[in-house]
mmCIF file of C-alpha atoms in Angstrom:
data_model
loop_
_atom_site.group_PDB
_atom_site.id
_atom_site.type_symbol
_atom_site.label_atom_id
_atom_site.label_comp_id
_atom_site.label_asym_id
_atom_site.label_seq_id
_atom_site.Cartn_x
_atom_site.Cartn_y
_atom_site.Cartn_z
ATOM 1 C CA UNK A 1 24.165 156.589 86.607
ATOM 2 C CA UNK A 2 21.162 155.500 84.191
ATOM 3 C CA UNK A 3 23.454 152.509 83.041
ATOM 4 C CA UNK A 4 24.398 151.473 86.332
ATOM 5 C CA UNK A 5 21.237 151.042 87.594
ATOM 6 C CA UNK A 6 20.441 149.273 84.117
ATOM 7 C CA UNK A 7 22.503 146.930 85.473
ATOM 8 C CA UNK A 8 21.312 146.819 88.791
ATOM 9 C CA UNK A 9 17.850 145.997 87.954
ATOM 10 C CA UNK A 10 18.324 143.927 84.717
ATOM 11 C CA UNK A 11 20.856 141.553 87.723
ATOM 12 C CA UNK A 12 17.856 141.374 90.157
ATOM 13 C CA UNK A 13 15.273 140.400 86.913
ATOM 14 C CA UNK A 14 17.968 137.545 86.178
ATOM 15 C CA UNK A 15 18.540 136.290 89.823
ATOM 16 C CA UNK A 16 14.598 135.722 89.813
ATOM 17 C CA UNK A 17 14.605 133.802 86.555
ATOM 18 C CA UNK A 18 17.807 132.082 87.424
ATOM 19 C CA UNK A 19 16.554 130.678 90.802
ATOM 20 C CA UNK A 20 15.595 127.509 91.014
ATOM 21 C CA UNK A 21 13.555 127.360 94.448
ATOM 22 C CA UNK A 22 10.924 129.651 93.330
ATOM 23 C CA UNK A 23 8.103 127.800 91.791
ATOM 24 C CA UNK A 24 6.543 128.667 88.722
ATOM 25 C CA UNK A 25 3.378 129.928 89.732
ATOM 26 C CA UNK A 26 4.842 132.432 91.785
ATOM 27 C CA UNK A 27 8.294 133.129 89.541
ATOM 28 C CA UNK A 28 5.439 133.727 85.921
ATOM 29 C CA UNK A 29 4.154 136.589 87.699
ATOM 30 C CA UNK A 30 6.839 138.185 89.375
ATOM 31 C CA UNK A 31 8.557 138.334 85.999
ATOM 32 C CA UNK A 32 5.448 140.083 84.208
ATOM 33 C CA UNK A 33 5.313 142.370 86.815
ATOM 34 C CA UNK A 34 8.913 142.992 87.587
ATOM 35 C CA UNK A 35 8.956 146.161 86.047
ATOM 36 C CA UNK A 36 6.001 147.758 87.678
ATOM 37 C CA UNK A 37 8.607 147.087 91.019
ATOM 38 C CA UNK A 38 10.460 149.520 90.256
ATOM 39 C CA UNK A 39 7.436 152.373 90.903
ATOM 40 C CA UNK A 40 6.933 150.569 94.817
ATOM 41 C CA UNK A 41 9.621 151.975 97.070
ATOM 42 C CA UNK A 42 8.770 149.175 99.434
ATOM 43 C CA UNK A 43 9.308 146.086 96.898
ATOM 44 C CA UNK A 44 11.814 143.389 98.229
ATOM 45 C CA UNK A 45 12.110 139.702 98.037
ATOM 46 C CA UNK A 46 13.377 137.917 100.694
ATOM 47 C CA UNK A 47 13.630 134.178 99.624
ATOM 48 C CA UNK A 48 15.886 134.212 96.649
ATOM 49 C CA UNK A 49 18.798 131.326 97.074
ATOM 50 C CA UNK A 50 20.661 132.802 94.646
ATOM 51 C CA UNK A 51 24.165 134.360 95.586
ATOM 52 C CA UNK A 52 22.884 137.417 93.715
ATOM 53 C CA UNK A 53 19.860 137.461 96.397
ATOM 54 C CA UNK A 54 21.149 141.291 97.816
ATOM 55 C CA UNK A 55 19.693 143.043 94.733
ATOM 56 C CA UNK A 56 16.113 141.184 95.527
ATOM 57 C CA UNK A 57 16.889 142.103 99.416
ATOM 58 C CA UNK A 58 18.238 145.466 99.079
ATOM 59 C CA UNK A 59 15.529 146.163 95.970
ATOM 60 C CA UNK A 60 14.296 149.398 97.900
ATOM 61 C CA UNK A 61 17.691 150.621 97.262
ATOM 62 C CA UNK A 62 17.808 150.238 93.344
ATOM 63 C CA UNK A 63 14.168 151.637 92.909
ATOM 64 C CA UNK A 64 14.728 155.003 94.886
ATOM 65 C CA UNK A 65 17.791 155.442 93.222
ATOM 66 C CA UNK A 66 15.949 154.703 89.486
ATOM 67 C CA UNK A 67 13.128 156.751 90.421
ATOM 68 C CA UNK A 68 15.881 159.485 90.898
ATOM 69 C CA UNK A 69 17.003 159.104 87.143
ATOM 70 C CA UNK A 70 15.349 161.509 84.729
ATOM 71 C CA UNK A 71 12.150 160.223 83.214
ATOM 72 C CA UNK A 72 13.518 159.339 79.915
ATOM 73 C CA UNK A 73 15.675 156.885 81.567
ATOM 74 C CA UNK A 74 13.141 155.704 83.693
ATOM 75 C CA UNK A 75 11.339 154.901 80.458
ATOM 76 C CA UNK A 76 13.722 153.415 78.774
ATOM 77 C CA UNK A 77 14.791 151.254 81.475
ATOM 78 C CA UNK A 78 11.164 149.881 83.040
ATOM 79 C CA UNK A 79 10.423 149.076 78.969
ATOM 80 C CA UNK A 80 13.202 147.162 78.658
ATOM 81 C CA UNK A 81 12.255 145.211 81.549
ATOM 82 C CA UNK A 82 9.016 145.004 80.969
ATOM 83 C CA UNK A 83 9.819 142.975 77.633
ATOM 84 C CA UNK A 84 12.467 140.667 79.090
ATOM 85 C CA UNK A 85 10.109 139.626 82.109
ATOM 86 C CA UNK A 86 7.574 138.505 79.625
ATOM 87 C CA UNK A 87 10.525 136.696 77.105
ATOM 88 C CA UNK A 88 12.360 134.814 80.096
ATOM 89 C CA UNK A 89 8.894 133.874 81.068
ATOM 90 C CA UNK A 90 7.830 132.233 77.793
ATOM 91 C CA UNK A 91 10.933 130.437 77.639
ATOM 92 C CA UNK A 92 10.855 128.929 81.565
ATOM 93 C CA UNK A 93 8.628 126.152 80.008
ATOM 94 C CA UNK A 94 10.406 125.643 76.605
ATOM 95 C CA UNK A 95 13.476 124.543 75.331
ATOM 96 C CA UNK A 96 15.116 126.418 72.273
ATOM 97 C CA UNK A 97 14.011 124.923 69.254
ATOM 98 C CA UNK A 98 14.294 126.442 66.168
ATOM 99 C CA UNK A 99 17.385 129.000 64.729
ATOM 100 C CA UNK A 100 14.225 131.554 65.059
ATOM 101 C CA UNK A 101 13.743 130.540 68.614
ATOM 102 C CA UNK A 102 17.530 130.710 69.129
ATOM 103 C CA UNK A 103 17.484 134.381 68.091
ATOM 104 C CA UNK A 104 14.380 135.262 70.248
ATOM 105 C CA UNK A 105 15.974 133.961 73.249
ATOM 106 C CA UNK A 106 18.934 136.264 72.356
ATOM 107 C CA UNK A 107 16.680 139.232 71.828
ATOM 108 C CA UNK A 108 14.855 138.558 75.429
ATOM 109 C CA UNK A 109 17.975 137.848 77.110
ATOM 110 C CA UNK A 110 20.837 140.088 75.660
ATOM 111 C CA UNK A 111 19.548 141.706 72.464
ATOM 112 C CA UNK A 112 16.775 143.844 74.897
ATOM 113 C CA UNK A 113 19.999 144.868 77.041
ATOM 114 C CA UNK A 114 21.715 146.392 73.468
ATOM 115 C CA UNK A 115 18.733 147.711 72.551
ATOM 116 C CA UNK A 116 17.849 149.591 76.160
ATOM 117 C CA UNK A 117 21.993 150.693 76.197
ATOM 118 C CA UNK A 118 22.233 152.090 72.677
ATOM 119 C CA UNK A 119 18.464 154.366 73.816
ATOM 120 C CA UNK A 120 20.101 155.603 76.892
ATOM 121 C CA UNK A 121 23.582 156.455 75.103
ATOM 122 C CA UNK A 122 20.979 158.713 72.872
ATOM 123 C CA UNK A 123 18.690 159.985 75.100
ATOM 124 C CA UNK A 124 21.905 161.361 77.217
ATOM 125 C CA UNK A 125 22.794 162.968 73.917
ATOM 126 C CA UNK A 126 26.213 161.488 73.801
ATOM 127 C CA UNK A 127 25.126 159.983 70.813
ATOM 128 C CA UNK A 128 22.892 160.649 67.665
ATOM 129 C CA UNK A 129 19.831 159.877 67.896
ATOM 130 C CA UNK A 130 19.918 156.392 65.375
ATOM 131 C CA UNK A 131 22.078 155.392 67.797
ATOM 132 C CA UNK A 132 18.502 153.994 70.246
ATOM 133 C CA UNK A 133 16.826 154.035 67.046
ATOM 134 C CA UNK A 134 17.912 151.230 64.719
ATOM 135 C CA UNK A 135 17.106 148.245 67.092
ATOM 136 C CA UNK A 136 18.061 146.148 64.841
ATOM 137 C CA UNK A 137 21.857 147.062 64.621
ATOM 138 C CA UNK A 138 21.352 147.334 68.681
ATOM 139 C CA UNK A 139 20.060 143.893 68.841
ATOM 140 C CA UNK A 140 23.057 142.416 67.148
ATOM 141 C CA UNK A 141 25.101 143.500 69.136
ATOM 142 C CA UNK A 142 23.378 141.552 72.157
ATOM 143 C CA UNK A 143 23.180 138.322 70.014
ATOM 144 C CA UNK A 144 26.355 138.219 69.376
ATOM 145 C CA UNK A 145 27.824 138.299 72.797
ATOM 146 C CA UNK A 146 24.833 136.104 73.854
ATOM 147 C CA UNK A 147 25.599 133.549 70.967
ATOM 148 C CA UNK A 148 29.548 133.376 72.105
ATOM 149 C CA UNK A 149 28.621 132.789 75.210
ATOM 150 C CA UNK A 150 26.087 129.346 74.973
ATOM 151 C CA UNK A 151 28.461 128.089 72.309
ATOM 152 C CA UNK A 152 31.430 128.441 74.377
ATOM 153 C CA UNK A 153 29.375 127.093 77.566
ATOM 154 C CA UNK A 154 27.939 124.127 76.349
ATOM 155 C CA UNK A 155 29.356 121.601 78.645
ATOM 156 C CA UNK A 156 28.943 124.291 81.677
ATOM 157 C CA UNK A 157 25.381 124.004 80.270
ATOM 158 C CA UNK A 158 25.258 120.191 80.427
ATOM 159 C CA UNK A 159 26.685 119.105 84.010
ATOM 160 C CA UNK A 160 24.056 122.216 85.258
ATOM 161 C CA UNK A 161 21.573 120.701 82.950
ATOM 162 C CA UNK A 162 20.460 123.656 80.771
ATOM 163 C CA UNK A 163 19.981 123.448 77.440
ATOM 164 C CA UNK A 164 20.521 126.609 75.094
ATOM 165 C CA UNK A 165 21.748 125.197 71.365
ATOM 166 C CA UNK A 166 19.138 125.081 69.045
ATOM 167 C CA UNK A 167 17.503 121.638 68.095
ATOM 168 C CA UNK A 168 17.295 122.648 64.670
ATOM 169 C CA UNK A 169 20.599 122.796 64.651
ATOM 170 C CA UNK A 170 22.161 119.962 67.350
ATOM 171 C CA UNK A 171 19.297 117.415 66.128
ATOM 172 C CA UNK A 172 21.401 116.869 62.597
ATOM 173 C CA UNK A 173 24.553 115.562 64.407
ATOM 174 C CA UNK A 174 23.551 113.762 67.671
ATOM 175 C CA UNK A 175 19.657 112.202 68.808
ATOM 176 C CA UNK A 176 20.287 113.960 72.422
ATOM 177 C CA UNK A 177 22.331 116.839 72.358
ATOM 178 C CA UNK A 178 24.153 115.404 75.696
ATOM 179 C CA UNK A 179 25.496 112.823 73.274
ATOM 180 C CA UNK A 180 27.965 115.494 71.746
ATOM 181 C CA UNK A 181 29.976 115.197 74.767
ATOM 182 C CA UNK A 182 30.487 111.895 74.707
ATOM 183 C CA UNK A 183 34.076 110.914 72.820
ATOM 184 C CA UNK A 184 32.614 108.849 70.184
ATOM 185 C CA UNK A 185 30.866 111.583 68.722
ATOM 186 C CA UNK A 186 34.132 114.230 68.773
ATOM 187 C CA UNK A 187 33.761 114.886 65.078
ATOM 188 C CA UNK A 188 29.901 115.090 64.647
ATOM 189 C CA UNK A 189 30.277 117.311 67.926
ATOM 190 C CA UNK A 190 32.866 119.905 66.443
ATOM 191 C CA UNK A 191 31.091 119.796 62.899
ATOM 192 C CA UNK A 192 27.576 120.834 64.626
ATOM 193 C CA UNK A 193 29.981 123.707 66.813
ATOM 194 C CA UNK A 194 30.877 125.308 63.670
ATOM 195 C CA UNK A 195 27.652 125.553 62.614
ATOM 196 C CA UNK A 196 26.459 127.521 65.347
ATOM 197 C CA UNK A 197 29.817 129.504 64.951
ATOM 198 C CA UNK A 198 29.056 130.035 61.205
ATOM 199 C CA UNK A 199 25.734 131.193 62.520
ATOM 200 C CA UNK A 200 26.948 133.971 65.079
ATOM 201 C CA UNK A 201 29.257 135.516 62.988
ATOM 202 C CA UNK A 202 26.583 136.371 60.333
ATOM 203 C CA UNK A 203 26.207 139.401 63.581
ATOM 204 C CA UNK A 204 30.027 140.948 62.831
ATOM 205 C CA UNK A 205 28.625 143.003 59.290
ATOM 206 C CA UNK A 206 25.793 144.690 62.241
ATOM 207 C CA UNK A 207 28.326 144.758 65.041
ATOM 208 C CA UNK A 208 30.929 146.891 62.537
ATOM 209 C CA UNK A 209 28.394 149.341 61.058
ATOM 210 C CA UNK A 210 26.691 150.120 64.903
ATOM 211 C CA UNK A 211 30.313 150.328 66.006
ATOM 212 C CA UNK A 212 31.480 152.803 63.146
ATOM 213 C CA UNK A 213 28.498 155.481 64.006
ATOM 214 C CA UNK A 214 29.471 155.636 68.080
ATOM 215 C CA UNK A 215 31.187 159.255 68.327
ATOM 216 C CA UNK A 216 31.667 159.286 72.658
ATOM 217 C CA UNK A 217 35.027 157.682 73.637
ATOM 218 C CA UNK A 218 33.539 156.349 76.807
ATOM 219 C CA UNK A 219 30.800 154.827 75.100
ATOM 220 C CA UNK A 220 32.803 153.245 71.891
ATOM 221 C CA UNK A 221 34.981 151.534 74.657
ATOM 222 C CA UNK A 222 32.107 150.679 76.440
ATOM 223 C CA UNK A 223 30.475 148.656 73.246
ATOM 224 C CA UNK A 224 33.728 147.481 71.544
ATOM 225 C CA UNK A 225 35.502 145.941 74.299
ATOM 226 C CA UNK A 226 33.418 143.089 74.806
ATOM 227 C CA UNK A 227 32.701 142.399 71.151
ATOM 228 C CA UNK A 228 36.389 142.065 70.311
ATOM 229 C CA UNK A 229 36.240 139.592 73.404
ATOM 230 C CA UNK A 230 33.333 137.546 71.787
ATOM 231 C CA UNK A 231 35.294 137.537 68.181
ATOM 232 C CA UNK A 232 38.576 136.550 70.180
ATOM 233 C CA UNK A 233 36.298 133.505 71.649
ATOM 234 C CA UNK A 234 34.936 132.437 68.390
ATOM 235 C CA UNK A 235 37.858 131.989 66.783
ATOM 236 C CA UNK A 236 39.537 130.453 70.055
ATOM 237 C CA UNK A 237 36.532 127.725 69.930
ATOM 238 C CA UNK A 238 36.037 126.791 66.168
ATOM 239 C CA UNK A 239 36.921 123.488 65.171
ATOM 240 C CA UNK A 240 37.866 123.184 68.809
ATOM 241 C CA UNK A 241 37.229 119.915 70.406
ATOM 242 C CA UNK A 242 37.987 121.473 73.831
ATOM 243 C CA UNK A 243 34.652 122.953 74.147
ATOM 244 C CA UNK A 244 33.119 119.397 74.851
ATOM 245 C CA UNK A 245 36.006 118.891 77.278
ATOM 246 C CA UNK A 246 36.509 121.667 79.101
ATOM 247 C CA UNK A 247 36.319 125.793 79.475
ATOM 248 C CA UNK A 248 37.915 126.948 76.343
ATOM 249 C CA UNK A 249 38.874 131.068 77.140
ATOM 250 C CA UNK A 250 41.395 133.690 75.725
ATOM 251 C CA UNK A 251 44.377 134.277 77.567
ATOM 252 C CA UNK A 252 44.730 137.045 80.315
ATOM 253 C CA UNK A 253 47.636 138.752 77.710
ATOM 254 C CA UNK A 254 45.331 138.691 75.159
ATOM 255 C CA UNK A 255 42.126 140.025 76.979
ATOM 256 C CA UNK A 256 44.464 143.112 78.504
ATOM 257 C CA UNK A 257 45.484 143.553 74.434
ATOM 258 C CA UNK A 258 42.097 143.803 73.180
ATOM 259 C CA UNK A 259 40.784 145.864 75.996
ATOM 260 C CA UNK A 260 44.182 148.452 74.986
ATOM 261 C CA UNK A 261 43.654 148.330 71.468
ATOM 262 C CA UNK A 262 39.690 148.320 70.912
ATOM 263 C CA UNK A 263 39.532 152.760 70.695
ATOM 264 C CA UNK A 264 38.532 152.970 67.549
ATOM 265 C CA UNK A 265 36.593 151.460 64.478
ATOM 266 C CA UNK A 266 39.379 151.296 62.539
ATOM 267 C CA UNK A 267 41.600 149.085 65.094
ATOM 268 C CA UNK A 268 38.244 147.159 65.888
ATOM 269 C CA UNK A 269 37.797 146.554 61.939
ATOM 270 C CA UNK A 270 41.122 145.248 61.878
ATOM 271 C CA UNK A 271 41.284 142.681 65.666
ATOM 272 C CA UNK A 272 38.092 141.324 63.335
ATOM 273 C CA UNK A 273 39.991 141.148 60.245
ATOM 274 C CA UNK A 274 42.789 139.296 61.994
ATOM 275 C CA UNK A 275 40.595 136.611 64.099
ATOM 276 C CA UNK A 276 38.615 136.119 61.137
ATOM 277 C CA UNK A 277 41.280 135.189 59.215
ATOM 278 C CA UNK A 278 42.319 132.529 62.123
ATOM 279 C CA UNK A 279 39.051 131.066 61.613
ATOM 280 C CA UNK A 280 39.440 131.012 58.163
ATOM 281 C CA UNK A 281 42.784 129.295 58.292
ATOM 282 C CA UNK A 282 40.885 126.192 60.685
ATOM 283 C CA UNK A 283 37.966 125.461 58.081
ATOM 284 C CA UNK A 284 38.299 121.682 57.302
ATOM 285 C CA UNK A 285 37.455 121.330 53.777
ATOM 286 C CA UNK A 286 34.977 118.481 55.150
ATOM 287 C CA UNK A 287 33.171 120.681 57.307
ATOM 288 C CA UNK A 288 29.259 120.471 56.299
ATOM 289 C CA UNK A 289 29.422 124.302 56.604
ATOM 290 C CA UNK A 290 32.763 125.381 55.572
ATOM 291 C CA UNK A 291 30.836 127.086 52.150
ATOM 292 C CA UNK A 292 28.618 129.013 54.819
ATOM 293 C CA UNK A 293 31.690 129.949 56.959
ATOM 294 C CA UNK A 294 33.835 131.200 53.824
ATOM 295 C CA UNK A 295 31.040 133.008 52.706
ATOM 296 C CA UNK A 296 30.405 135.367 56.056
ATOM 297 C CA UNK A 297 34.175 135.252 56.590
ATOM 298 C CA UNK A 298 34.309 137.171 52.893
ATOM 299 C CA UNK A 299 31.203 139.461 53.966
ATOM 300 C CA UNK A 300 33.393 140.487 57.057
ATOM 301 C CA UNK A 301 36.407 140.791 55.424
ATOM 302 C CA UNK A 302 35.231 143.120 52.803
ATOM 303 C CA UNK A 303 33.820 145.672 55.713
ATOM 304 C CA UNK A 304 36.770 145.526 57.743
ATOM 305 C CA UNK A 305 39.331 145.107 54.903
ATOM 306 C CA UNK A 306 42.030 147.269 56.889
ATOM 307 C CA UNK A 307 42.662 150.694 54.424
ATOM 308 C CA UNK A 308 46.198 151.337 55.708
ATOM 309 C CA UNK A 309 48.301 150.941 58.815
ATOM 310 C CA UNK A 310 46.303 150.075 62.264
ATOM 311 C CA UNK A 311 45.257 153.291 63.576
ATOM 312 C CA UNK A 312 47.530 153.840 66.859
ATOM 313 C CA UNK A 313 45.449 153.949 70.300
ATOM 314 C CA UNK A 314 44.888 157.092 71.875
ATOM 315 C CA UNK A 315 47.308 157.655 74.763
ATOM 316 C CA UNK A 316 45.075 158.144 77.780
ATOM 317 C CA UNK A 317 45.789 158.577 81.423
ATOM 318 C CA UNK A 318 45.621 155.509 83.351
ATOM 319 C CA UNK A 319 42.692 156.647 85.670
ATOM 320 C CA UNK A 320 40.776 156.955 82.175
ATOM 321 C CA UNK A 321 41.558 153.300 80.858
ATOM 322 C CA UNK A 322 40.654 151.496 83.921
ATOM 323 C CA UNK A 323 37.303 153.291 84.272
ATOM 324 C CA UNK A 324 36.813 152.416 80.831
ATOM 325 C CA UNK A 325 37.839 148.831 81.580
ATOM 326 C CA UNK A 326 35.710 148.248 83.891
ATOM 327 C CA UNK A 327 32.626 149.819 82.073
ATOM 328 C CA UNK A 328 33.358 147.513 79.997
ATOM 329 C CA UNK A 329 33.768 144.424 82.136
ATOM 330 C CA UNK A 330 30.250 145.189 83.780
ATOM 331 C CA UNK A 331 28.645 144.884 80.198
ATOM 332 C CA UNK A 332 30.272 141.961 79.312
ATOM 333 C CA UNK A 333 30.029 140.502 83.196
ATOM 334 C CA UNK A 334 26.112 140.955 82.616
ATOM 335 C CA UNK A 335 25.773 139.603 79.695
ATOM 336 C CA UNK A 336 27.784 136.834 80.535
ATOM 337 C CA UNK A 337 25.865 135.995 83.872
ATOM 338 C CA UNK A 338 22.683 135.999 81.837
ATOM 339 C CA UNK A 339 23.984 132.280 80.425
ATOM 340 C CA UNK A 340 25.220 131.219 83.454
ATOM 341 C CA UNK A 341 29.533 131.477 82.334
ATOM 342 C CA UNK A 342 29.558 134.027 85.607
ATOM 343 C CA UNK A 343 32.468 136.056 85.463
ATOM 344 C CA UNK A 344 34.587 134.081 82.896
ATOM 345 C CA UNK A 345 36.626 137.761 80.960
ATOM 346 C CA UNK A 346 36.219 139.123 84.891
ATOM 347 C CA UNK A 347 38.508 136.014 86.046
ATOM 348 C CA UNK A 348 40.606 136.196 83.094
ATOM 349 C CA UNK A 349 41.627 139.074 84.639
ATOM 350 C CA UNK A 350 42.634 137.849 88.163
ATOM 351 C CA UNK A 351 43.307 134.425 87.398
#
């Protein structure tokens, strides 16, 4: 219950930051005080555009039900708000900048949602308590999924006119970052992708080790699912030109495969062993950063160097997988919406 009204509330936080037709003056402070909301049974907002608008109209809803949740959720969950309101706020009025700025996005948008996840999975005590502790592991987790997902959108990004790669980084290969789109600039635009590819995966060491401590079944299918998706994706865009033509996404076989196979570390270790490898096997020798990329690529390997045979997936009843499927879909849906690819592993499913 405490994660699914996580869910609920961290959806009606983005559909205020994502709409457009509320003006700045009045979207600043709803987002600073977004999580004091939750404490006013009456709270609704009626003008949203957004096709997300029923968790702003039905608001009332959400809040009795979170004040219903035992306090230590409550905390966790009007804290966690309380910092992304002020983070998407800062960043309504700036574009991403620097690699440092890149990662503080991350942490306001997604890294805050591993961070508030891994401190309920502990304070329900279906997990140790380092677990909601070591925010830093938690935070990696968020980037990482977060990172996948602007890389992968960038010319989503573009025709909606958002901007989410970091200048630091796009500034080297093109004088607008628009211009990597454009076909003249195919190789400076797949040289600067890998970068930011190179860049993400230096999350997979933190992702493994948070991964390898998880002891609930629900909950290790829960957090793995969608980061086998985002290594899947990485590997699917480097040194892909597609991603400045089109929606580059893992096939509906694959996704089901991944969803099977991700129950535990040691089958995770080795799906990130094997798409590792893939993107090992792409690294033009020309690339500016193919010493960066062979370098994490080695870091990976060496934690999830597999020690024997796969380890075979649990046989569970149906009823059990597709509640864990879609635990995990919801996670990875949300994180997903948060940079604007709505619903792309939810379609993969249905398309």
């Amino acid at each position: 219950h405490a994660v699914c009204i996580f869910y609920l509330v961290l959806r009606a936080l983005d559909t205020i930051e994502d709409d457009m037709t509320i003006s700045l003056d009045v979207k600043v402070p709803m987002l600073h005080e977004f999580h004091s909301y939750l404490y006013q049974p009456d709270w609704r907002y009626m003008e949203s555009k957004e096709k997300d608008r029923q968790v702003l109209e039905d608001f009332p809803t959400i809040s009795m039900e979170f004040r219903n949740l035992s306090k230590v959720y409550q905390d966790v969950i009007s804290d966690i708000c309380h910092k992304m309101g002020v983070g998407m706020a800062e960043f309504l009025e700036k574009k991403v900048d620097s690699q440092r700025e890149w990662d503080k996005y991350c942490h306001y948008v997604a890294g805050l949602v591993g961070i508030g996840l891994s401190r309920l999975f502990s304070a329900s005590e279906l997990e140790d308590p380092i677990v909601g502790q070591d925010t830093e592991l938690a935070n990696s987790m968020g980037l990482f999924l977060q990172k996948t997902n602007i890389i992968r959108d960038y010319l989503e990004d573009q025709l909606e006119g958002r901007e989410f790669w970091p200048r630091e980084v796009w500034s080297r290969y093109a004088k607008k970052l628009s211009d990597l789109a454009k076909p003249e600039n195919i190789d400076m635009a797949v040289q600067c992708l890998n970068e930011l590819i190179t860049n993400a995966l230096h999350h997979v060491p933190d992702v493994l080790t948070y991964l390898s401590r998880l002891k609930n079944q629900s909950v290790f299918n829960f957090c793995a699912i969608p980061q086998v998706m985002a290594i899947a994706t990485l590997a699917a865009c480097y040194n892909n030109k597609q991603v400045f033509r089109g929606v580059v996404k893992i096939r509906k076989g694959q996704a089901v495969t991944l969803m099977m196979d991700a129950t535990n570390i040691q089958a995770v270790k080795a799906i990130m062993y094997q798409y590792v490898e893939e993107i090992y096997q792409k690294i033009p020798s020309t690339d500016p950063s193919s010493n960066k990329t062979q370098q994490i690529i080695a870091s990976i390997r060496t934690m999830s160097l597999p020690g024997g045979p796969m380890a075979s997936r649990h046989h569970y009843s149906p009823i059990y997988l597709s509640c864990a499927m879609l635990l995990a879909a919801l996670s990875w849906q949300y994180l997903s919406t948060i940079s604007k690819a709505t619903e792309e592993y939810v379609q993969a499913g249905e398309n």
